[in-house]
Coordinates of C-alpha atoms in Angstrom, one line a residue:
X1 CA 94.9 103.0 122.8
X2 CA 91.2 103.6 123.4
X3 CA 88.4 101.3 124.4
X4 CA 86.9 101.7 121.0
X5 CA 90.1 100.6 119.3
X6 CA 90.6 97.5 121.5
X7 CA 86.9 96.7 121.1
X8 CA 87.2 96.7 117.3
X9 CA 90.4 94.7 117.5
X10 CA 88.6 92.1 119.6
X11 CA 85.6 92.2 117.2
X12 CA 87.9 91.3 114.3
X13 CA 89.9 88.7 116.2
X14 CA 86.7 87.2 117.7
X15 CA 85.1 86.9 114.2
X16 CA 88.2 85.4 112.6
X17 CA 88.8 82.9 115.5
X18 CA 85.1 82.1 115.8
X19 CA 84.7 81.3 112.1
X20 CA 88.0 79.4 112.0
X21 CA 87.1 77.3 115.0
X22 CA 83.6 76.5 113.6
X23 CA 84.5 75.9 110.0
X24 CA 88.2 75.0 110.1
X25 CA 88.8 73.7 113.6
X26 CA 90.9 70.9 112.3
X27 CA 93.5 73.4 111.0
X28 CA 93.8 75.0 114.4
X29 CA 94.3 71.6 116.0
X30 CA 96.9 70.6 113.4
X31 CA 98.7 73.9 113.9
X32 CA 98.9 73.1 117.6
X33 CA 99.9 69.5 117.1
X34 CA 96.7 68.1 118.5
X35 CA 95.1 65.1 116.9
X36 CA 91.8 65.8 115.2
X37 CA 89.0 63.7 116.8
X38 CA 85.2 64.0 116.8
X39 CA 85.4 65.2 120.4
X40 CA 88.1 67.9 119.7
X41 CA 86.1 69.2 116.8
X42 CA 82.9 69.4 118.9
X43 CA 84.8 71.5 121.4
X44 CA 86.4 73.6 118.7
X45 CA 82.9 74.5 117.3
X46 CA 81.6 75.4 120.7
X47 CA 84.7 77.6 121.3
X48 CA 84.0 79.2 118.0
X49 CA 80.5 80.2 119.1
X50 CA 81.9 81.8 122.2
X51 CA 84.4 83.8 120.2
X52 CA 81.6 85.0 117.9
X53 CA 79.5 86.0 120.9
X54 CA 82.4 88.0 122.3
X55 CA 83.0 89.7 119.0
X56 CA 79.3 90.8 118.9
X57 CA 79.5 92.0 122.5
X58 CA 82.6 94.1 121.8
X59 CA 81.2 95.4 118.5
X60 CA 77.9 96.5 120.2
X61 CA 79.7 98.0 123.2
X62 CA 82.5 99.7 121.3
X63 CA 81.2 103.2 122.0
X64 CA 80.6 102.6 125.7
X65 CA 81.5 105.5 127.9
X66 CA 83.9 105.0 130.8
X67 CA 82.1 103.2 133.6
X68 CA 82.6 100.5 136.2
X69 CA 81.1 98.0 133.9
X70 CA 83.4 98.9 131.0
X71 CA 86.4 98.7 133.4
X72 CA 85.3 95.3 134.6
X73 CA 84.9 94.0 131.0
X74 CA 88.4 95.2 130.2
X75 CA 89.9 93.7 133.3
X76 CA 88.1 90.4 133.0
X77 CA 88.8 90.1 129.2
X78 CA 92.5 91.0 129.7
X79 CA 92.8 88.4 132.6
X80 CA 91.0 85.6 130.7
X81 CA 93.1 86.2 127.5
X82 CA 96.3 86.3 129.6
X83 CA 95.2 83.0 131.1
X84 CA 94.9 81.6 127.6
X85 CA 98.4 82.7 126.8
X86 CA 99.7 81.1 130.1
X87 CA 97.8 77.9 129.4
X88 CA 99.3 77.7 125.9
X89 CA 102.8 77.9 127.4
X90 CA 101.9 75.4 130.1
X91 CA 100.7 72.9 127.5
X92 CA 103.8 73.4 125.3
X93 CA 106.1 72.8 128.3
X94 CA 104.1 69.7 129.2
X95 CA 104.6 68.6 125.5
X96 CA 100.9 68.3 124.8
X97 CA 101.0 70.9 122.0
X98 CA 103.6 71.8 119.4
X99 CA 105.5 75.1 118.9
X100 CA 102.7 76.2 116.6
X101 CA 100.8 77.3 119.7
X102 CA 103.3 80.3 120.1
X103 CA 101.5 82.3 117.4
X104 CA 98.4 82.1 119.6
X105 CA 100.3 82.8 122.8
X106 CA 101.9 86.0 121.4
X107 CA 98.6 87.3 120.0
X108 CA 96.9 86.6 123.3
X109 CA 99.6 88.3 125.3
X110 CA 99.4 91.4 123.1
X111 CA 95.6 91.5 123.3
X112 CA 95.6 91.0 127.0
X113 CA 98.1 93.8 127.4
X114 CA 95.9 96.0 125.3
X115 CA 92.9 95.4 127.5
X116 CA 94.9 96.0 130.7
X117 CA 96.3 99.2 129.2
X118 CA 92.7 100.4 128.4
X119 CA 91.5 99.4 131.9
X120 CA 94.4 101.2 133.5
X121 CA 93.9 104.4 131.5
X122 CA 90.1 104.4 131.6
X123 CA 89.7 104.3 135.4

């Protein structure tokens, strides 16, 4: 896998997640077994904006040559996404979310592994 491929995957995932969190945040909350409240929807929309920003960053940087900055982006993105997967498992074990969170956890684990793979190979 190359940086360009993982950047395009992140672009697509970021756009899909961003739009879903902004326009259909209640469906994400329902999938995870979290009650829809005004506060949770505000947070969902704000998270959506972050995902859209990440999608744009990876789209614009998809052709970046190997560099210290590109390596740092891969390592940080992989670590942050792995943390999301771990937090999903933690919240499930604490019974704060339903098993619906596992779709997100698996996708996050695969994406994190992709970023670490590119980081490891691009050094």
